[in-house]
Amino acid sequence: MIHTISEGVYCLHADIQTGDLFEGIWPVPQGVSLNTYLVRGEKTALIDLVRDWTGAPQQLEAKLSELGCSFADIDYLILNHLEPDHTGWLGDFFRINTRAEILATPKGIKLVRAFYGITERLREVKDGDSLDLGRGKVLRFIETPNIHWPETMVTYDEDSGTLFSCDAFGAFGVLGDKVFDDQLSPDEHAFFEKETLRYYSNIVASFSSFVEKGVQKIRERNHRIRCVAPSHGPVWRKDPEAIINRYLRYASYAGGKTEKEICVIWGSMYGNTGAGVDAVIRGIEAEGVPFSSYRVPDENVSYVLAGAYKSSGLVIAMPTYEYAMFPPMAYVLDIFRRKHISGKTVLRIGSWGWAGGAKKEYEAALEKLSWTSMDSLEWQGRPDSETLERLEAGGRELARRVLGSREAL
Ligand code: FEO
C-alpha cells in the first residue's frame, strides 16, 4: 500500500517485529517502524534509510516498486541522522546505486566515512542549505544537534510543508497499514502515546533542552509545518502540533514540570519489603494521588524509566542484599543517573534481615541524583504494626508533597 503525504511525497515504512532489543537495550514487544520518505521532483530523493533488520530493505524495495521506482533510481540519499537503525544498510545501497549523492551534516558525513568506509559521492549540508529537486520541490535542511546525537538535522519540504524529523517526534510500535494520525483509533492513539513516552524517556530525555531549542529554531524559521514525518511511529498530517506539543511537554518533565503522580518502584526477596510497599500505597491512595507501580527486576527498566520520568514523586523500595542495595534496584538507579532523571521527591523504604547496608549505598547514589529524598524508612524482618503505620504515614507525606502541600505529619 502506498502512503501519499502529498503529490510526489511518500512514506515508505518497514515494520520490525523482533525479539531483538532496540539499541541493544530497550525491548520493543509491539515492534518498531523504520520510516523512510521518497520525494520526487525532476530528481528523486530518499530521506533516511534502514538497517538490514527482519527484512527491512526488502520491505522498502517492495514499496519503491509499487511507486515504479527502485534503489538504483534514487538521485539523492538524505541522512538526517547516522545511527545504524537508519543507515545500517548504507553499504549495500551504495553498491546497488552507483550514482546517488549522500547528503548529511558535516558531522554526519564524517560518520558515513567512519561507519561505512564510504569516501565518494558525499555532500555536506549546513544549516539553512537547500536542495532543489525540480518541479517546485525544494528541501531545506535545519541542523538540530543532539536530538539525539550531535550530527542530527531535520529536512523540510517547502512545497508540502512536511518536516522529516528522523528520531524527533518518534515512537515505538509498528504501523501496519495505518501510517497517518487520522487513521488511528482512540485505542491506537492511546497505545502510541504510551509508546511515545517510553521512546522519549529511553532515548531522547537526556537531550530535552535540545528538543526545546530545536522546536524553537524550526518555529523561528517560519516554516509552516503541515505534516510531521518522523522515522519511527505515526506520521502526523492531521494534527502535527499534537506531536510537537507532546514532545515539548515531555521535554518540560526534565526541567521539573512533571505530573502530580507517584511512581512506585520496588523489589522484594521474600515479601517483607513488599508488605511495606502495600502500606505506603495505602497512604498514597488516601491522599488521592495517582500512582503507577513497577516491580524490579520483573519489569524491564525501559518501562520503569517511562513511569518515573513523568512523575513528580518516586517510591524506591528495596531490601538490603549482601550489605548493599538490592542489585536490580542499583541498576535502575544507575540508569536514572545516566538518563538524568532528576528533580524528584522520593521516599525510600526497605527491609533488612541480618544487617543493613542498602540505606548507606542509596544515600551515596543520591549524591549523583538531583532528588529531594525523605528519610529512609527501614525495618528488620517483617514490618510490625507500628512500622506499617509509619510506612503508611510516609506514603501520605510523599503524596502531600507531590500535591504541593508541605504539611508536617
Ligand atoms: Fe532511530 Fe537515533 O536512531
Short mmCIF file of C-alpha atoms and ligand atoms in Angstrom, two decimals:
data_model
loop_
_atom_site.label_atom_id
_atom_site.label_comp_id
_atom_site.label_asym_id
_atom_site.label_seq_id
_atom_site.Cartn_x
_atom_site.Cartn_y
_atom_site.Cartn_z
CA MET A 1 0.00 0.00 0.00
CA ILE A 2 1.32 3.45 -0.96
CA HIS A 3 1.04 6.18 1.67
CA THR A 4 0.97 9.55 -0.05
CA ILE A 5 1.65 12.64 2.05
CA SER A 6 1.19 15.00 -0.88
CA GLU A 7 1.88 14.88 -4.58
CA GLY A 8 5.34 13.40 -5.05
CA VAL A 9 5.91 12.81 -1.30
CA TYR A 10 5.51 9.29 0.04
CA CYS A 11 6.01 7.47 3.31
CA LEU A 12 7.66 4.08 2.90
CA HIS A 13 7.99 2.17 6.12
CA ALA A 14 9.31 -1.17 7.28
CA ASP A 15 7.64 -2.74 10.30
CA ILE A 16 10.14 -4.50 12.53
CA GLN A 17 8.76 -7.22 14.78
CA THR A 18 11.55 -8.87 16.64
CA GLY A 19 12.77 -10.15 19.96
CA ASP A 20 15.87 -8.00 19.49
CA LEU A 21 16.32 -5.04 21.78
CA PHE A 22 16.23 -1.57 20.25
CA GLU A 23 19.70 0.00 20.59
CA GLY A 24 20.61 -3.33 22.20
CA ILE A 25 18.86 -2.14 25.40
CA TRP A 26 15.14 -1.41 25.02
CA PRO A 27 12.50 -4.09 24.40
CA VAL A 28 10.02 -3.50 21.60
CA PRO A 29 7.39 -6.21 22.11
CA GLN A 30 4.98 -4.32 19.85
CA GLY A 31 7.75 -3.70 17.33
CA VAL A 32 9.03 -0.51 15.82
CA SER A 33 8.73 1.05 12.38
CA LEU A 34 11.61 2.35 10.31
CA ASN A 35 10.10 5.08 8.14
CA THR A 36 11.79 6.47 5.06
CA TYR A 37 10.40 9.03 2.66
CA LEU A 38 10.53 9.42 -1.10
CA VAL A 39 10.33 12.93 -2.56
CA ARG A 40 10.01 13.25 -6.31
CA GLY A 41 10.65 16.32 -8.43
CA GLU A 42 12.66 16.05 -11.64
CA LYS A 43 15.15 14.34 -9.35
CA THR A 44 14.30 11.81 -6.65
CA ALA A 45 15.41 11.95 -3.04
CA LEU A 46 15.16 9.24 -0.42
CA ILE A 47 15.15 10.60 3.13
CA ASP A 48 16.74 8.25 5.67
CA LEU A 49 17.36 4.56 5.15
CA VAL A 50 17.05 1.36 7.18
CA ARG A 51 19.28 -1.30 8.66
CA ASP A 52 19.13 -4.88 7.45
CA TRP A 53 16.76 -5.92 10.22
CA THR A 54 13.98 -8.52 9.75
CA GLY A 55 13.81 -7.81 6.03
CA ALA A 56 13.57 -4.02 6.21
CA PRO A 57 15.47 -3.41 2.92
CA GLN A 58 13.18 -5.86 1.15
CA GLN A 59 10.09 -4.19 2.61
CA LEU A 60 11.42 -0.86 1.41
CA GLU A 61 12.27 -2.23 -2.03
CA ALA A 62 8.72 -3.59 -2.44
CA LYS A 63 7.26 -0.19 -1.60
CA LEU A 64 9.57 1.58 -4.02
CA SER A 65 8.49 -0.91 -6.66
CA GLU A 66 4.82 -0.01 -6.09
CA LEU A 67 5.82 3.55 -6.97
CA GLY A 68 7.58 2.35 -10.12
CA CYS A 69 10.95 3.09 -8.56
CA SER A 70 13.98 1.19 -7.31
CA PHE A 71 17.03 1.88 -5.18
CA ALA A 72 19.01 2.42 -8.39
CA ASP A 73 16.71 5.32 -9.35
CA ILE A 74 17.49 7.44 -6.30
CA ASP A 75 19.44 10.63 -7.08
CA TYR A 76 19.97 11.82 -3.52
CA LEU A 77 20.04 9.96 -0.23
CA ILE A 78 19.50 12.36 2.65
CA LEU A 79 20.67 11.12 6.04
CA ASN A 80 19.22 13.20 8.83
CA HIS A 81 20.92 11.02 11.43
CA LEU A 82 23.59 8.37 11.27
CA GLU A 83 22.51 5.88 13.93
CA PRO A 84 22.59 2.50 12.21
CA ASP A 85 18.84 1.82 12.53
CA HIS A 86 18.60 4.42 9.72
CA THR A 87 21.87 3.74 7.94
CA GLY A 88 22.89 0.14 8.57
CA TRP A 89 22.05 -0.85 5.00
CA LEU A 90 24.02 2.07 3.51
CA GLY A 91 26.92 -0.04 2.22
CA ASP A 92 24.53 -2.23 0.22
CA PHE A 93 22.61 0.80 -1.05
CA PHE A 94 25.86 2.39 -2.18
CA ARG A 95 26.83 -0.73 -4.14
CA ILE A 96 23.39 -1.07 -5.78
CA ASN A 97 23.06 2.61 -6.59
CA THR A 98 26.21 3.78 -8.35
CA ARG A 99 25.34 7.46 -8.75
CA ALA A 100 23.33 8.84 -5.82
CA GLU A 101 24.86 11.54 -3.67
CA ILE A 102 24.69 11.12 0.08
CA LEU A 103 23.78 14.30 1.96
CA ALA A 104 24.29 14.86 5.67
CA THR A 105 25.65 17.46 8.07
CA PRO A 106 29.47 17.72 8.22
CA LYS A 107 29.46 15.58 11.38
CA GLY A 108 27.12 13.14 9.65
CA ILE A 109 29.44 12.84 6.64
CA LYS A 110 32.34 12.03 8.98
CA LEU A 111 30.22 9.20 10.39
CA VAL A 112 29.42 7.91 6.89
CA ARG A 113 33.17 7.52 6.42
CA ALA A 114 33.72 6.05 9.89
CA PHE A 115 30.84 3.57 9.94
CA TYR A 116 30.76 2.54 6.28
CA GLY A 117 34.13 3.46 4.76
CA ILE A 118 32.37 5.44 2.02
CA THR A 119 34.50 8.31 0.74
CA GLU A 120 32.84 9.30 -2.55
CA ARG A 121 29.58 10.93 -3.60
CA LEU A 122 29.32 12.71 -0.28
CA ARG A 123 27.88 16.20 0.16
CA GLU A 124 27.99 18.15 3.39
CA VAL A 125 24.96 20.33 4.01
CA LYS A 126 24.83 23.12 6.53
CA ASP A 127 22.04 24.75 8.46
CA GLY A 128 19.68 26.52 6.04
CA ASP A 129 21.07 24.89 2.88
CA SER A 130 18.56 23.60 0.36
CA LEU A 131 18.30 21.01 -2.37
CA ASP A 132 16.20 21.77 -5.45
CA LEU A 133 14.73 18.61 -6.91
CA GLY A 134 12.91 20.48 -9.69
CA ARG A 135 9.17 20.80 -10.30
CA GLY A 136 8.85 23.05 -7.27
CA LYS A 137 10.29 20.55 -4.81
CA VAL A 138 12.84 22.25 -2.60
CA LEU A 139 14.16 20.52 0.51
CA ARG A 140 15.59 22.70 3.26
CA PHE A 141 17.98 21.38 5.92
CA ILE A 142 17.88 22.53 9.52
CA GLU A 143 20.57 21.37 11.92
CA THR A 144 19.08 20.14 15.18
CA PRO A 145 22.14 18.94 17.10
CA ASN A 146 21.65 16.46 19.91
CA ILE A 147 18.17 15.36 19.01
CA HIS A 148 19.54 13.00 19.85
CA TRP A 149 23.15 12.83 18.64
CA PRO A 150 25.47 15.66 17.61
CA GLU A 151 25.13 15.21 13.83
CA THR A 152 21.34 15.31 13.60
CA MET A 153 19.34 17.53 11.30
CA VAL A 154 15.78 17.64 10.01
CA THR A 155 14.64 18.16 6.43
CA TYR A 156 11.73 20.39 5.46
CA ASP A 157 9.83 20.16 2.20
CA GLU A 158 8.78 23.72 1.40
CA ASP A 159 6.13 22.61 -1.07
CA SER A 160 4.13 20.23 1.11
CA GLY A 161 5.15 21.68 4.49
CA THR A 162 6.38 18.27 5.62
CA LEU A 163 9.02 18.11 8.32
CA PHE A 164 11.10 14.94 8.04
CA SER A 165 12.32 14.79 11.60
CA CYS A 166 14.01 11.38 11.89
CA ASP A 167 14.13 10.34 15.58
CA ALA A 168 12.47 13.54 16.81
CA PHE A 169 8.72 13.11 17.31
CA GLY A 170 9.08 9.34 17.01
CA ALA A 171 7.53 6.43 18.89
CA PHE A 172 7.91 2.69 19.31
CA GLY A 173 5.29 0.40 17.76
CA VAL A 174 4.66 -0.94 14.27
CA LEU A 175 2.29 0.83 11.90
CA GLY A 176 0.81 -1.87 9.66
CA ASP A 177 -1.35 -0.19 7.04
CA LYS A 178 -2.20 2.78 9.24
CA VAL A 179 0.56 5.31 8.89
CA PHE A 180 -1.24 8.62 9.48
CA ASP A 181 -2.54 10.05 12.75
CA ASP A 182 -6.04 10.48 11.29
CA GLN A 183 -6.21 6.75 10.56
CA LEU A 184 -5.67 5.68 14.16
CA SER A 185 -8.49 4.69 16.50
CA PRO A 186 -8.63 6.18 20.03
CA ASP A 187 -7.13 2.94 21.38
CA GLU A 188 -4.32 3.11 18.85
CA HIS A 189 -3.68 6.74 19.78
CA ALA A 190 -3.55 5.72 23.44
CA PHE A 191 -1.08 2.96 22.56
CA PHE A 192 1.18 5.33 20.63
CA GLU A 193 1.01 7.94 23.38
CA LYS A 194 2.39 5.37 25.84
CA GLU A 195 4.99 4.20 23.38
CA THR A 196 5.99 7.79 22.58
CA LEU A 197 6.63 8.46 26.26
CA ARG A 198 8.62 5.25 26.61
CA TYR A 199 10.62 6.04 23.45
CA TYR A 200 11.21 9.61 24.64
CA SER A 201 12.25 8.63 28.17
CA ASN A 202 14.53 5.86 26.91
CA ILE A 203 16.18 7.66 24.03
CA VAL A 204 15.59 11.40 24.00
CA ALA A 205 15.07 12.54 27.61
CA SER A 206 18.74 13.29 28.28
CA PHE A 207 18.62 15.81 25.44
CA SER A 208 15.41 17.59 26.40
CA SER A 209 16.91 21.09 26.34
CA PHE A 210 17.93 20.43 22.74
CA VAL A 211 14.38 19.37 21.90
CA GLU A 212 13.15 22.74 23.17
CA LYS A 213 15.87 24.59 21.26
CA GLY A 214 15.21 22.59 18.10
CA VAL A 215 11.48 23.29 18.12
CA GLN A 216 12.14 26.97 18.78
CA LYS A 217 14.60 27.11 15.90
CA ILE A 218 12.20 25.47 13.48
CA ARG A 219 9.41 27.82 14.55
CA GLU A 220 11.65 30.87 14.17
CA ARG A 221 12.26 29.92 10.56
CA ASN A 222 8.54 30.47 9.93
CA HIS A 223 8.21 27.17 8.14
CA ARG A 224 4.58 26.23 8.08
CA ILE A 225 4.52 22.65 9.28
CA ARG A 226 1.60 20.81 7.74
CA CYS A 227 2.91 17.34 8.46
CA VAL A 228 5.43 15.86 10.90
CA ALA A 229 7.04 12.78 9.40
CA PRO A 230 9.36 11.00 11.85
CA SER A 231 11.42 7.91 11.14
CA HIS A 232 9.68 5.85 13.84
CA GLY A 233 5.95 5.76 14.51
CA PRO A 234 2.95 7.60 13.06
CA VAL A 235 3.05 10.43 10.53
CA TRP A 236 1.15 13.47 11.81
CA ARG A 237 -0.68 15.10 8.91
CA LYS A 238 -3.98 15.97 10.57
CA ASP A 239 -2.60 17.44 13.77
CA PRO A 240 1.17 17.96 13.56
CA GLU A 241 1.09 20.31 16.52
CA ALA A 242 -0.17 17.45 18.70
CA ILE A 243 3.10 15.53 18.48
CA ILE A 244 5.24 18.69 18.69
CA ASN A 245 3.43 19.77 21.85
CA ARG A 246 3.62 16.25 23.27
CA TYR A 247 7.39 16.34 22.83
CA LEU A 248 7.60 19.79 24.41
CA ARG A 249 5.59 18.51 27.37
CA TYR A 250 7.94 15.57 27.75
CA ALA A 251 10.93 17.92 27.47
CA SER A 252 9.47 20.05 30.27
CA TYR A 253 9.45 16.98 32.56
CA ALA A 254 13.25 17.13 32.51
CA GLY A 255 13.02 20.67 33.86
CA GLY A 256 10.80 19.56 36.73
CA LYS A 257 7.34 20.32 35.28
CA THR A 258 6.22 16.79 35.92
CA GLU A 259 2.80 15.26 36.51
CA LYS A 260 1.48 15.18 40.06
CA GLU A 261 1.82 11.42 40.15
CA ILE A 262 3.93 8.91 42.04
CA CYS A 263 5.88 6.07 40.53
CA VAL A 264 6.41 3.19 42.94
CA ILE A 265 9.49 1.15 42.03
CA TRP A 266 10.04 -1.82 44.21
CA GLY A 267 11.84 -5.11 44.63
CA SER A 268 11.30 -7.70 47.30
CA MET A 269 13.01 -11.02 48.04
CA TYR A 270 10.60 -12.71 50.46
CA GLY A 271 7.66 -10.30 50.73
CA ASN A 272 8.81 -8.18 53.66
CA THR A 273 9.64 -5.09 51.61
CA GLY A 274 6.55 -5.90 49.53
CA ALA A 275 4.38 -5.66 52.66
CA GLY A 276 5.90 -2.24 53.31
CA VAL A 277 5.10 -1.15 49.76
CA ASP A 278 1.45 -2.06 50.29
CA ALA A 279 1.35 0.18 53.37
CA VAL A 280 2.96 3.11 51.51
CA ILE A 281 0.43 2.69 48.70
CA ARG A 282 -2.41 2.83 51.21
CA GLY A 283 -1.08 6.22 52.28
CA ILE A 284 -0.79 7.46 48.70
CA GLU A 285 -4.30 6.29 47.90
CA ALA A 286 -5.65 8.02 50.98
CA GLU A 287 -4.40 11.32 49.57
CA GLY A 288 -5.87 10.57 46.15
CA VAL A 289 -2.63 10.90 44.19
CA PRO A 290 -2.41 8.76 41.01
CA PHE A 291 0.39 6.24 41.09
CA SER A 292 1.98 3.54 38.95
CA SER A 293 3.86 0.51 40.24
CA TYR A 294 6.81 -1.36 38.76
CA ARG A 295 8.41 -4.38 40.36
CA VAL A 296 12.06 -4.93 39.52
CA PRO A 297 13.64 -6.91 38.04
CA ASP A 298 10.34 -8.30 36.70
CA GLU A 299 9.59 -5.08 34.81
CA ASN A 300 12.20 -4.02 32.29
CA VAL A 301 13.89 -0.73 33.11
CA SER A 302 12.59 0.70 29.83
CA TYR A 303 9.05 0.81 31.31
CA VAL A 304 10.29 1.92 34.72
CA LEU A 305 12.01 4.89 33.08
CA ALA A 306 8.79 5.97 31.38
CA GLY A 307 6.80 5.82 34.62
CA ALA A 308 9.46 7.60 36.65
CA TYR A 309 10.25 10.27 34.06
CA LYS A 310 6.79 11.79 34.06
CA SER A 311 6.14 11.52 37.82
CA SER A 312 6.90 14.16 40.46
CA GLY A 313 7.24 11.59 43.22
CA LEU A 314 9.03 8.27 43.49
CA VAL A 315 8.94 5.45 45.98
CA ILE A 316 12.15 3.44 45.91
CA ALA A 317 11.53 0.24 47.84
CA MET A 318 14.18 -2.44 48.16
CA PRO A 319 15.66 -4.75 50.74
CA THR A 320 19.29 -4.93 51.75
CA TYR A 321 21.11 -7.60 49.80
CA GLU A 322 24.64 -8.63 50.82
CA TYR A 323 25.15 -5.44 52.89
CA ALA A 324 24.13 -3.22 49.97
CA MET A 325 21.24 -2.30 47.68
CA PHE A 326 19.11 -4.98 46.05
CA PRO A 327 21.13 -5.31 42.80
CA PRO A 328 18.24 -4.83 40.32
CA MET A 329 17.44 -1.50 42.04
CA ALA A 330 21.10 -0.47 41.92
CA TYR A 331 20.89 -0.97 38.15
CA VAL A 332 17.70 1.10 37.91
CA LEU A 333 19.26 3.94 39.88
CA ASP A 334 22.34 3.85 37.70
CA ILE A 335 20.16 4.10 34.57
CA PHE A 336 18.28 7.01 36.19
CA ARG A 337 21.57 8.80 36.78
CA ARG A 338 22.72 8.21 33.21
CA LYS A 339 19.37 9.39 31.84
CA HIS A 340 19.29 12.48 34.08
CA ILE A 341 16.07 11.53 35.85
CA SER A 342 16.25 14.47 38.22
CA GLY A 343 14.05 16.76 40.29
CA LYS A 344 12.05 14.03 42.03
CA THR A 345 10.68 13.91 45.55
CA VAL A 346 11.49 10.46 46.83
CA LEU A 347 10.58 8.12 49.67
CA ARG A 348 12.92 5.18 50.10
CA ILE A 349 11.90 2.19 52.18
CA GLY A 350 13.14 -1.34 52.73
CA SER A 351 13.60 -4.34 54.97
CA TRP A 352 16.86 -5.84 56.15
CA GLY A 353 17.50 -9.22 57.74
CA TRP A 354 20.94 -9.91 59.14
CA ALA A 355 22.47 -6.50 58.67
CA GLY A 356 21.64 -3.24 56.91
CA GLY A 357 23.55 -1.61 54.07
CA ALA A 358 21.04 -0.58 51.40
CA LYS A 359 20.47 2.79 53.08
CA LYS A 360 24.17 3.67 53.06
CA GLU A 361 24.63 2.76 49.42
CA TYR A 362 21.37 4.50 48.44
CA GLU A 363 22.50 7.70 50.14
CA ALA A 364 25.80 7.54 48.24
CA ALA A 365 23.84 7.07 44.99
CA LEU A 366 21.72 10.12 45.87
CA GLU A 367 24.78 12.35 45.63
CA LYS A 368 24.65 11.90 41.85
CA LEU A 369 20.89 12.31 41.56
CA SER A 370 19.28 15.72 41.96
CA TRP A 371 16.47 14.41 44.12
CA THR A 372 14.79 15.58 47.29
CA SER A 373 14.75 12.44 49.36
CA MET A 374 12.76 11.98 52.53
CA ASP A 375 14.42 9.99 55.31
CA SER A 376 14.65 6.28 54.53
CA LEU A 377 12.17 4.10 56.40
CA GLU A 378 13.79 0.80 57.25
CA TRP A 379 12.96 -2.13 59.47
CA GLN A 380 14.31 -5.57 60.33
CA GLY A 381 12.44 -8.58 59.02
CA ARG A 382 8.66 -8.40 58.66
CA PRO A 383 7.12 -4.97 59.27
CA ASP A 384 5.17 -4.86 62.55
CA SER A 385 2.02 -2.82 63.00
CA GLU A 386 3.89 0.25 64.19
CA THR A 387 6.20 0.10 61.17
CA LEU A 388 3.24 -0.30 58.85
CA GLU A 389 1.71 2.83 60.34
CA ARG A 390 4.98 4.72 59.78
CA LEU A 391 5.10 3.49 56.20
CA GLU A 392 1.51 4.49 55.51
CA ALA A 393 2.25 7.91 57.01
CA GLY A 394 5.32 8.13 54.75
CA GLY A 395 3.14 7.42 51.73
CA ARG A 396 0.73 10.15 52.81
CA GLU A 397 3.55 12.63 53.32
CA LEU A 398 5.05 11.90 49.92
CA ALA A 399 1.63 12.30 48.30
CA ARG A 400 1.11 15.64 50.06
CA ARG A 401 4.49 16.87 48.90
CA VAL A 402 3.65 15.84 45.35
CA LEU A 403 0.42 17.80 45.58
CA GLY A 404 2.43 20.77 46.74
CA SER A 405 1.45 20.59 50.39
CA ARG A 406 4.28 20.65 52.89
CA GLU A 407 2.15 19.85 55.89
CA ALA A 408 4.01 18.24 58.73
CA LEU A 409 2.95 14.80 59.79
FE1 FEO B 1 16.28 5.92 15.24
FE2 FEO B 1 18.86 7.50 16.87
O1 FEO B 1 18.06 6.28 15.71
#
